[in-house]
Amino acid sequence: KMPLMDGIELIKEVQKSELDCEFLVISNYEDFNYVRTALVLGAADYILKVSISPEALTEQLQKIKEKLDQKAAEDERQQQSMQETLLHQERHAAWREFFTNKNYELSALGSITGLTLEGTDSYALCQISFDWYDQNLEPLPSIDLIQSTLKNALEPFDRRRIILFSSSNTLLVLPDSELKLRQYTIAGLAARITQLFQYYMSLSPVVLYQSGIPDLMEARRVYHNFQDLLELGFYGPLGQVQADALSVSHTIPDISYKKLSAEILAL
């Protein structure tokens, strides 16, 4: 009997405004349809004025307060989770940019990730790559499946960084001290990764690895050397490769192209 609108209309208007609240209807109406409509619209409860008591009202208000508190706590958890996800994505992007972009400043990486750049620890790198043309798989495994396999391999390690560039290229960064603490070598970790991919997905990745890298700037240079070494896959399967045991020449040898053409034709 309120002016302008009744209680049912008020609930509808408040819901249109998307106000974060709960509704408790206290009324003289005992009409079933009125009660049902209020409850369908989301009212927490419906109390008749003739039967209300301070105790009953207090109990209902307490229930509503607890419900609102729970909702507020859940909203806060979701907001915090979203912020943590965004922060994780930003840090991941910074790591990816640092390794792929030779001009990306180390100080920028430190400011975004909170990484302590001063230290005596050396690093180990391990790159896992797939040539999907050689795998003969249909359909290709998902990135999530590749990530879960890598996390399985890295489960013993607390201090490690997985940098996923794509479904065919992933870089692992670990402090050498972490490997030593877990009584691992980077070659042993490369073998474990290969074994897990072959066991769970029948995949044969190329695994390039190197340890004893003095700092992150040198680690970036090593990563770009990995990309040069991957081109050796043109000549045959690489499997597991200790990167610092190989080198790639970027100079063209002094050769007679007429002789080379004859050899190619003969082959």
PDB file of C-alpha atoms in Angstrom:
ATOM      1  CA  LYS A   1       0.000   0.000   0.000  1.00  0.00           C
ATOM      2  CA  MET A   2       2.976   2.313  -0.401  1.00  0.00           C
ATOM      3  CA  PRO A   3       2.497   5.351  -2.602  1.00  0.00           C
ATOM      4  CA  LEU A   4       3.834   5.211  -6.214  1.00  0.00           C
ATOM      5  CA  MET A   5       4.531   1.450  -6.058  1.00  0.00           C
ATOM      6  CA  ASP A   6       3.901  -1.568  -3.855  1.00  0.00           C
ATOM      7  CA  GLY A   7       6.536  -3.895  -2.389  1.00  0.00           C
ATOM      8  CA  ILE A   8       6.617  -6.244  -5.401  1.00  0.00           C
ATOM      9  CA  GLU A   9       7.199  -3.341  -7.783  1.00  0.00           C
ATOM     10  CA  LEU A  10       9.876  -1.969  -5.463  1.00  0.00           C
ATOM     11  CA  ILE A  11      11.769  -5.281  -5.585  1.00  0.00           C
ATOM     12  CA  LYS A  12      11.614  -5.250  -9.405  1.00  0.00           C
ATOM     13  CA  GLU A  13      12.884  -1.663  -9.613  1.00  0.00           C
ATOM     14  CA  VAL A  14      15.748  -2.327  -7.192  1.00  0.00           C
ATOM     15  CA  GLN A  15      16.768  -5.411  -9.190  1.00  0.00           C
ATOM     16  CA  LYS A  16      16.806  -3.322 -12.380  1.00  0.00           C
ATOM     17  CA  SER A  17      19.283  -0.989 -10.658  1.00  0.00           C
ATOM     18  CA  GLU A  18      21.466  -4.026  -9.794  1.00  0.00           C
ATOM     19  CA  LEU A  19      21.888  -2.892  -6.211  1.00  0.00           C
ATOM     20  CA  ASP A  20      23.716  -5.435  -4.046  1.00  0.00           C
ATOM     21  CA  CYS A  21      21.086  -6.187  -1.401  1.00  0.00           C
ATOM     22  CA  GLU A  22      18.658  -8.782  -0.059  1.00  0.00           C
ATOM     23  CA  PHE A  23      14.897  -8.427   0.425  1.00  0.00           C
ATOM     24  CA  LEU A  24      12.863  -9.288   3.516  1.00  0.00           C
ATOM     25  CA  VAL A  25       9.135  -8.785   2.982  1.00  0.00           C
ATOM     26  CA  ILE A  26       7.071  -7.834   6.069  1.00  0.00           C
ATOM     27  CA  SER A  27       3.446  -7.540   5.118  1.00  0.00           C
ATOM     28  CA  ASN A  28      -0.200  -7.860   6.134  1.00  0.00           C
ATOM     29  CA  TYR A  29      -1.022  -9.728   2.913  1.00  0.00           C
ATOM     30  CA  GLU A  30      -1.572 -13.468   3.333  1.00  0.00           C
ATOM     31  CA  ASP A  31      -2.416 -13.962  -0.326  1.00  0.00           C
ATOM     32  CA  PHE A  32      -0.523 -17.011  -1.646  1.00  0.00           C
ATOM     33  CA  ASN A  33       0.234 -15.482  -5.049  1.00  0.00           C
ATOM     34  CA  TYR A  34       1.647 -12.335  -3.446  1.00  0.00           C
ATOM     35  CA  VAL A  35       3.898 -14.419  -1.167  1.00  0.00           C
ATOM     36  CA  ARG A  36       4.963 -16.663  -4.063  1.00  0.00           C
ATOM     37  CA  THR A  37       5.741 -13.689  -6.321  1.00  0.00           C
ATOM     38  CA  ALA A  38       7.926 -12.094  -3.659  1.00  0.00           C
ATOM     39  CA  LEU A  39       9.881 -15.338  -3.130  1.00  0.00           C
ATOM     40  CA  VAL A  40      10.258 -15.969  -6.870  1.00  0.00           C
ATOM     41  CA  LEU A  41      11.697 -12.464  -7.238  1.00  0.00           C
ATOM     42  CA  GLY A  42      14.379 -13.392  -4.693  1.00  0.00           C
ATOM     43  CA  ALA A  43      13.034 -12.297  -1.303  1.00  0.00           C
ATOM     44  CA  ALA A  44      14.953 -13.973   1.527  1.00  0.00           C
ATOM     45  CA  ASP A  45      11.733 -14.531   3.477  1.00  0.00           C
ATOM     46  CA  TYR A  46       8.142 -13.350   3.927  1.00  0.00           C
ATOM     47  CA  ILE A  47       6.917 -12.454   7.418  1.00  0.00           C
ATOM     48  CA  LEU A  48       3.367 -11.528   8.409  1.00  0.00           C
ATOM     49  CA  LYS A  49       3.142  -8.445  10.614  1.00  0.00           C
ATOM     50  CA  VAL A  50       0.516 -10.056  12.829  1.00  0.00           C
ATOM     51  CA  SER A  51       2.879 -12.870  13.839  1.00  0.00           C
ATOM     52  CA  ILE A  52       6.179 -10.995  13.960  1.00  0.00           C
ATOM     53  CA  SER A  53       8.240 -10.746  17.145  1.00  0.00           C
ATOM     54  CA  PRO A  54      11.477  -8.905  17.891  1.00  0.00           C
ATOM     55  CA  GLU A  55      13.238 -12.271  18.252  1.00  0.00           C
ATOM     56  CA  ALA A  56      11.975 -13.613  14.919  1.00  0.00           C
ATOM     57  CA  LEU A  57      12.839 -10.391  13.102  1.00  0.00           C
ATOM     58  CA  THR A  58      16.315 -10.314  14.658  1.00  0.00           C
ATOM     59  CA  GLU A  59      16.883 -13.945  13.607  1.00  0.00           C
ATOM     60  CA  GLN A  60      15.848 -13.192  10.005  1.00  0.00           C
ATOM     61  CA  LEU A  61      18.034 -10.085   9.837  1.00  0.00           C
ATOM     62  CA  GLN A  62      20.985 -12.059  11.220  1.00  0.00           C
ATOM     63  CA  LYS A  63      20.533 -14.722   8.519  1.00  0.00           C
ATOM     64  CA  ILE A  64      20.423 -12.050   5.824  1.00  0.00           C
ATOM     65  CA  LYS A  65      23.512 -10.356   7.271  1.00  0.00           C
ATOM     66  CA  GLU A  66      25.427 -13.672   7.177  1.00  0.00           C
ATOM     67  CA  LYS A  67      24.333 -14.235   3.586  1.00  0.00           C
ATOM     68  CA  LEU A  68      25.506 -10.753   2.579  1.00  0.00           C
ATOM     69  CA  ASP A  69      28.796 -11.253   4.438  1.00  0.00           C
ATOM     70  CA  GLN A  70      29.384 -14.553   2.616  1.00  0.00           C
ATOM     71  CA  LYS A  71      28.611 -12.935  -0.717  1.00  0.00           C
ATOM     72  CA  ALA A  72      30.967 -10.031   0.035  1.00  0.00           C
ATOM     73  CA  ALA A  73      33.729 -12.469   1.030  1.00  0.00           C
ATOM     74  CA  GLU A  74      33.219 -14.477  -2.172  1.00  0.00           C
ATOM     75  CA  ASP A  75      33.284 -11.303  -4.265  1.00  0.00           C
ATOM     76  CA  GLU A  76      36.537 -10.305  -2.560  1.00  0.00           C
ATOM     77  CA  ARG A  77      38.038 -13.748  -3.235  1.00  0.00           C
ATOM     78  CA  GLN A  78      37.060 -13.518  -6.897  1.00  0.00           C
ATOM     79  CA  GLN A  79      38.488 -10.007  -7.170  1.00  0.00           C
ATOM     80  CA  GLN A  80      41.734 -11.095  -5.528  1.00  0.00           C
ATOM     81  CA  SER A  81      41.929 -14.150  -7.780  1.00  0.00           C
ATOM     82  CA  MET A  82      41.389 -11.958 -10.847  1.00  0.00           C
ATOM     83  CA  GLN A  83      44.118  -9.545  -9.723  1.00  0.00           C
ATOM     84  CA  GLU A  84      46.516 -12.439  -9.108  1.00  0.00           C
ATOM     85  CA  THR A  85      45.738 -13.843 -12.567  1.00  0.00           C
ATOM     86  CA  LEU A  86      46.389 -10.478 -14.223  1.00  0.00           C
ATOM     87  CA  LEU A  87      49.637 -10.072 -12.273  1.00  0.00           C
ATOM     88  CA  HIS A  88      50.735 -13.577 -13.278  1.00  0.00           C
ATOM     89  CA  GLN A  89      49.965 -12.831 -16.935  1.00  0.00           C
ATOM     90  CA  GLU A  90      51.892  -9.553 -16.775  1.00  0.00           C
ATOM     91  CA  ARG A  91      54.932 -11.250 -15.234  1.00  0.00           C
ATOM     92  CA  HIS A  92      54.766 -14.101 -17.727  1.00  0.00           C
ATOM     93  CA  ALA A  93      54.624 -11.608 -20.607  1.00  0.00           C
ATOM     94  CA  ALA A  94      57.678  -9.799 -19.191  1.00  0.00           C
ATOM     95  CA  TRP A  95      59.703 -13.030 -19.052  1.00  0.00           C
ATOM     96  CA  ARG A  96      58.671 -13.904 -22.603  1.00  0.00           C
ATOM     97  CA  GLU A  97      59.555 -10.425 -23.862  1.00  0.00           C
ATOM     98  CA  PHE A  98      62.930 -10.463 -22.121  1.00  0.00           C
ATOM     99  CA  PHE A  99      64.055 -13.699 -23.756  1.00  0.00           C
ATOM    100  CA  THR A 100      62.643 -13.081 -27.219  1.00  0.00           C
ATOM    101  CA  ASN A 101      63.483  -9.372 -27.523  1.00  0.00           C
ATOM    102  CA  LYS A 102      67.234  -8.671 -27.335  1.00  0.00           C
ATOM    103  CA  ASN A 103      66.558  -4.984 -26.601  1.00  0.00           C
ATOM    104  CA  TYR A 104      64.311  -5.599 -23.589  1.00  0.00           C
ATOM    105  CA  GLU A 105      65.980  -4.159 -20.488  1.00  0.00           C
ATOM    106  CA  LEU A 106      66.824  -6.430 -17.558  1.00  0.00           C
ATOM    107  CA  SER A 107      65.747  -3.648 -15.184  1.00  0.00           C
ATOM    108  CA  ALA A 108      62.247  -3.685 -16.756  1.00  0.00           C
ATOM    109  CA  LEU A 109      62.016  -7.423 -16.090  1.00  0.00           C
ATOM    110  CA  GLY A 110      63.050  -6.858 -12.485  1.00  0.00           C
ATOM    111  CA  SER A 111      60.507  -4.089 -11.873  1.00  0.00           C
ATOM    112  CA  ILE A 112      57.593  -6.134 -13.228  1.00  0.00           C
ATOM    113  CA  THR A 113      58.455  -9.532 -11.747  1.00  0.00           C
ATOM    114  CA  GLY A 114      59.983  -8.333  -8.468  1.00  0.00           C
ATOM    115  CA  LEU A 115      63.034 -10.451  -9.290  1.00  0.00           C
ATOM    116  CA  THR A 116      66.172  -9.779  -7.258  1.00  0.00           C
ATOM    117  CA  LEU A 117      68.759  -9.196  -9.962  1.00  0.00           C
ATOM    118  CA  GLU A 118      71.739  -9.126  -7.631  1.00  0.00           C
ATOM    119  CA  GLY A 119      72.949 -12.594  -6.760  1.00  0.00           C
ATOM    120  CA  THR A 120      75.660 -15.195  -7.183  1.00  0.00           C
ATOM    121  CA  ASP A 121      73.450 -18.055  -8.410  1.00  0.00           C
ATOM    122  CA  SER A 122      73.914 -19.335 -11.933  1.00  0.00           C
ATOM    123  CA  TYR A 123      71.123 -20.619 -14.164  1.00  0.00           C
ATOM    124  CA  ALA A 124      70.162 -23.629 -16.211  1.00  0.00           C
ATOM    125  CA  LEU A 125      68.019 -23.388 -19.345  1.00  0.00           C
ATOM    126  CA  CYS A 126      66.031 -26.129 -20.975  1.00  0.00           C
ATOM    127  CA  GLN A 127      63.984 -25.646 -24.143  1.00  0.00           C
ATOM    128  CA  ILE A 128      61.360 -28.166 -25.256  1.00  0.00           C
ATOM    129  CA  SER A 129      60.350 -27.933 -28.921  1.00  0.00           C
ATOM    130  CA  PHE A 130      58.071 -29.961 -31.155  1.00  0.00           C
ATOM    131  CA  ASP A 131      58.097 -30.264 -34.914  1.00  0.00           C
ATOM    132  CA  TRP A 132      54.441 -31.154 -35.416  1.00  0.00           C
ATOM    133  CA  TYR A 133      55.056 -32.171 -39.026  1.00  0.00           C
ATOM    134  CA  ASP A 134      57.257 -35.021 -37.778  1.00  0.00           C
ATOM    135  CA  GLN A 135      54.898 -36.153 -35.009  1.00  0.00           C
ATOM    136  CA  ASN A 136      52.068 -37.328 -37.282  1.00  0.00           C
ATOM    137  CA  LEU A 137      49.413 -36.550 -34.681  1.00  0.00           C
ATOM    138  CA  GLU A 138      45.776 -35.650 -35.327  1.00  0.00           C
ATOM    139  CA  PRO A 139      44.520 -33.710 -33.490  1.00  0.00           C
ATOM    140  CA  LEU A 140      47.500 -31.950 -31.953  1.00  0.00           C
ATOM    141  CA  PRO A 141      47.718 -31.985 -28.122  1.00  0.00           C
ATOM    142  CA  SER A 142      46.444 -28.898 -26.329  1.00  0.00           C
ATOM    143  CA  ILE A 143      48.705 -26.347 -24.654  1.00  0.00           C
ATOM    144  CA  ASP A 144      47.090 -27.283 -21.308  1.00  0.00           C
ATOM    145  CA  LEU A 145      48.137 -30.918 -21.756  1.00  0.00           C
ATOM    146  CA  ILE A 146      51.699 -29.887 -22.625  1.00  0.00           C
ATOM    147  CA  GLN A 147      51.827 -27.582 -19.588  1.00  0.00           C
ATOM    148  CA  SER A 148      50.501 -30.238 -17.217  1.00  0.00           C
ATOM    149  CA  THR A 149      53.149 -32.705 -18.436  1.00  0.00           C
ATOM    150  CA  LEU A 150      55.887 -30.127 -17.865  1.00  0.00           C
ATOM    151  CA  LYS A 151      54.537 -29.316 -14.388  1.00  0.00           C
ATOM    152  CA  ASN A 152      54.630 -33.037 -13.629  1.00  0.00           C
ATOM    153  CA  ALA A 153      58.299 -33.157 -14.635  1.00  0.00           C
ATOM    154  CA  LEU A 154      59.085 -30.046 -12.571  1.00  0.00           C
ATOM    155  CA  GLU A 155      57.085 -31.024  -9.490  1.00  0.00           C
ATOM    156  CA  PRO A 156      60.172 -31.444  -7.243  1.00  0.00           C
ATOM    157  CA  PHE A 157      61.395 -27.910  -8.004  1.00  0.00           C
ATOM    158  CA  ASP A 158      60.151 -24.895  -6.050  1.00  0.00           C
ATOM    159  CA  ARG A 159      62.164 -22.206  -7.850  1.00  0.00           C
ATOM    160  CA  ARG A 160      61.499 -22.610 -11.552  1.00  0.00           C
ATOM    161  CA  ARG A 161      59.976 -20.634 -14.369  1.00  0.00           C
ATOM    162  CA  ILE A 162      57.966 -22.106 -17.243  1.00  0.00           C
ATOM    163  CA  ILE A 163      57.810 -19.705 -20.190  1.00  0.00           C
ATOM    164  CA  LEU A 164      55.385 -21.006 -22.787  1.00  0.00           C
ATOM    165  CA  PHE A 165      55.951 -19.257 -26.103  1.00  0.00           C
ATOM    166  CA  SER A 166      53.573 -21.491 -28.095  1.00  0.00           C
ATOM    167  CA  SER A 167      52.364 -25.082 -28.301  1.00  0.00           C
ATOM    168  CA  SER A 168      55.649 -25.976 -30.042  1.00  0.00           C
ATOM    169  CA  ASN A 169      58.174 -24.031 -27.955  1.00  0.00           C
ATOM    170  CA  THR A 170      58.629 -23.840 -24.158  1.00  0.00           C
ATOM    171  CA  LEU A 171      61.558 -22.541 -22.127  1.00  0.00           C
ATOM    172  CA  LEU A 172      62.397 -23.622 -18.577  1.00  0.00           C
ATOM    173  CA  VAL A 173      64.582 -21.458 -16.334  1.00  0.00           C
ATOM    174  CA  LEU A 174      65.974 -22.899 -13.093  1.00  0.00           C
ATOM    175  CA  PRO A 175      68.699 -21.775 -10.682  1.00  0.00           C
ATOM    176  CA  ASP A 176      71.575 -24.284 -10.670  1.00  0.00           C
ATOM    177  CA  SER A 177      71.329 -24.361  -6.868  1.00  0.00           C
ATOM    178  CA  GLU A 178      67.759 -25.685  -7.152  1.00  0.00           C
ATOM    179  CA  LEU A 179      68.945 -28.559  -9.353  1.00  0.00           C
ATOM    180  CA  LYS A 180      71.736 -29.318  -6.916  1.00  0.00           C
ATOM    181  CA  LEU A 181      69.354 -29.198  -3.956  1.00  0.00           C
ATOM    182  CA  ARG A 182      67.074 -31.785  -5.599  1.00  0.00           C
ATOM    183  CA  GLN A 183      70.110 -33.868  -6.662  1.00  0.00           C
ATOM    184  CA  TYR A 184      69.381 -33.367 -10.358  1.00  0.00           C
ATOM    185  CA  THR A 185      71.452 -32.424 -13.362  1.00  0.00           C
ATOM    186  CA  ILE A 186      69.961 -30.461 -16.243  1.00  0.00           C
ATOM    187  CA  ALA A 187      70.723 -33.462 -18.493  1.00  0.00           C
ATOM    188  CA  GLY A 188      68.797 -35.711 -16.096  1.00  0.00           C
ATOM    189  CA  LEU A 189      65.849 -33.306 -16.127  1.00  0.00           C
ATOM    190  CA  ALA A 190      65.912 -33.235 -19.954  1.00  0.00           C
ATOM    191  CA  ALA A 191      65.797 -37.039 -19.978  1.00  0.00           C
ATOM    192  CA  ARG A 192      62.840 -37.052 -17.543  1.00  0.00           C
ATOM    193  CA  ILE A 193      60.915 -34.545 -19.681  1.00  0.00           C
ATOM    194  CA  THR A 194      61.516 -36.616 -22.823  1.00  0.00           C
ATOM    195  CA  GLN A 195      60.426 -39.783 -21.021  1.00  0.00           C
ATOM    196  CA  LEU A 196      57.155 -38.227 -19.772  1.00  0.00           C
ATOM    197  CA  PHE A 197      56.165 -36.881 -23.196  1.00  0.00           C
ATOM    198  CA  GLN A 198      56.914 -40.223 -24.832  1.00  0.00           C
ATOM    199  CA  TYR A 199      54.986 -42.107 -22.140  1.00  0.00           C
ATOM    200  CA  TYR A 200      51.876 -39.926 -21.855  1.00  0.00           C
ATOM    201  CA  MET A 201      51.513 -38.547 -25.373  1.00  0.00           C
ATOM    202  CA  SER A 202      53.832 -40.617 -27.591  1.00  0.00           C
ATOM    203  CA  LEU A 203      55.685 -37.414 -28.472  1.00  0.00           C
ATOM    204  CA  SER A 204      59.395 -37.034 -29.194  1.00  0.00           C
ATOM    205  CA  PRO A 205      60.422 -33.479 -28.340  1.00  0.00           C
ATOM    206  CA  VAL A 206      63.711 -31.783 -29.090  1.00  0.00           C
ATOM    207  CA  VAL A 207      65.198 -30.856 -25.710  1.00  0.00           C
ATOM    208  CA  LEU A 208      68.066 -28.355 -25.680  1.00  0.00           C
ATOM    209  CA  TYR A 209      69.755 -27.689 -22.349  1.00  0.00           C
ATOM    210  CA  GLN A 210      72.673 -25.877 -20.764  1.00  0.00           C
ATOM    211  CA  SER A 211      73.685 -25.143 -17.174  1.00  0.00           C
ATOM    212  CA  GLY A 212      76.275 -22.954 -15.459  1.00  0.00           C
ATOM    213  CA  ILE A 213      74.953 -19.777 -17.110  1.00  0.00           C
ATOM    214  CA  PRO A 214      76.292 -16.900 -14.960  1.00  0.00           C
ATOM    215  CA  ASP A 215      73.422 -14.385 -15.303  1.00  0.00           C
ATOM    216  CA  LEU A 216      70.154 -13.641 -17.091  1.00  0.00           C
ATOM    217  CA  MET A 217      71.755 -11.559 -19.833  1.00  0.00           C
ATOM    218  CA  GLU A 218      73.913 -14.538 -20.765  1.00  0.00           C
ATOM    219  CA  ALA A 219      70.839 -16.769 -20.405  1.00  0.00           C
ATOM    220  CA  ARG A 220      69.127 -14.726 -23.110  1.00  0.00           C
ATOM    221  CA  ARG A 221      72.139 -15.162 -25.405  1.00  0.00           C
ATOM    222  CA  VAL A 222      72.014 -18.919 -24.751  1.00  0.00           C
ATOM    223  CA  TYR A 223      68.299 -18.982 -25.605  1.00  0.00           C
ATOM    224  CA  HIS A 224      68.966 -17.343 -28.972  1.00  0.00           C
ATOM    225  CA  ASN A 225      71.736 -19.884 -29.558  1.00  0.00           C
ATOM    226  CA  PHE A 226      69.119 -22.581 -28.936  1.00  0.00           C
ATOM    227  CA  GLN A 227      67.129 -21.183 -31.880  1.00  0.00           C
ATOM    228  CA  ASP A 228      70.188 -21.515 -34.134  1.00  0.00           C
ATOM    229  CA  LEU A 229      70.756 -25.088 -32.982  1.00  0.00           C
ATOM    230  CA  LEU A 230      67.138 -26.015 -33.729  1.00  0.00           C
ATOM    231  CA  GLU A 231      67.906 -25.462 -37.401  1.00  0.00           C
ATOM    232  CA  LEU A 232      70.166 -28.528 -37.227  1.00  0.00           C
ATOM    233  CA  GLY A 233      66.954 -30.532 -37.099  1.00  0.00           C
ATOM    234  CA  PHE A 234      66.900 -30.109 -40.873  1.00  0.00           C
ATOM    235  CA  TYR A 235      69.606 -32.800 -41.053  1.00  0.00           C
ATOM    236  CA  GLY A 236      67.892 -35.303 -38.777  1.00  0.00           C
ATOM    237  CA  PRO A 237      66.284 -35.842 -35.342  1.00  0.00           C
ATOM    238  CA  LEU A 238      68.056 -33.954 -32.557  1.00  0.00           C
ATOM    239  CA  GLY A 239      66.583 -35.552 -29.435  1.00  0.00           C
ATOM    240  CA  GLN A 240      68.370 -34.276 -26.321  1.00  0.00           C
ATOM    241  CA  VAL A 241      71.186 -31.831 -26.980  1.00  0.00           C
ATOM    242  CA  GLN A 242      73.694 -30.230 -24.626  1.00  0.00           C
ATOM    243  CA  ALA A 243      73.797 -26.823 -26.288  1.00  0.00           C
ATOM    244  CA  ASP A 244      77.283 -25.716 -25.250  1.00  0.00           C
ATOM    245  CA  ALA A 245      78.751 -28.884 -26.838  1.00  0.00           C
ATOM    246  CA  LEU A 246      77.659 -27.706 -30.302  1.00  0.00           C
ATOM    247  CA  SER A 247      78.218 -24.609 -32.385  1.00  0.00           C
ATOM    248  CA  VAL A 248      76.630 -23.287 -35.562  1.00  0.00           C
ATOM    249  CA  SER A 249      78.703 -21.507 -38.169  1.00  0.00           C
ATOM    250  CA  HIS A 250      77.181 -18.429 -39.779  1.00  0.00           C
ATOM    251  CA  THR A 251      79.921 -18.053 -42.375  1.00  0.00           C
ATOM    252  CA  ILE A 252      79.697 -19.467 -45.880  1.00  0.00           C
ATOM    253  CA  PRO A 253      82.624 -21.791 -46.635  1.00  0.00           C
ATOM    254  CA  ASP A 254      84.849 -21.171 -49.621  1.00  0.00           C
ATOM    255  CA  ILE A 255      83.377 -23.687 -52.057  1.00  0.00           C
ATOM    256  CA  SER A 256      83.025 -24.230 -55.760  1.00  0.00           C
ATOM    257  CA  TYR A 257      79.329 -23.915 -56.492  1.00  0.00           C
ATOM    258  CA  LYS A 258      79.811 -25.833 -59.737  1.00  0.00           C
ATOM    259  CA  LYS A 259      81.229 -28.738 -57.753  1.00  0.00           C
ATOM    260  CA  LEU A 260      78.478 -28.422 -55.136  1.00  0.00           C
ATOM    261  CA  SER A 261      75.794 -28.513 -57.856  1.00  0.00           C
ATOM    262  CA  ALA A 262      77.355 -31.636 -59.332  1.00  0.00           C
ATOM    263  CA  GLU A 263      77.383 -33.340 -55.908  1.00  0.00           C
ATOM    264  CA  ILE A 264      73.726 -32.415 -55.282  1.00  0.00           C
ATOM    265  CA  LEU A 265      72.717 -33.773 -58.680  1.00  0.00           C
ATOM    266  CA  ALA A 266      74.658 -36.965 -57.986  1.00  0.00           C
ATOM    267  CA  LEU A 267      72.902 -37.412 -54.687  1.00  0.00           C
TER     268      LEU A 267
END
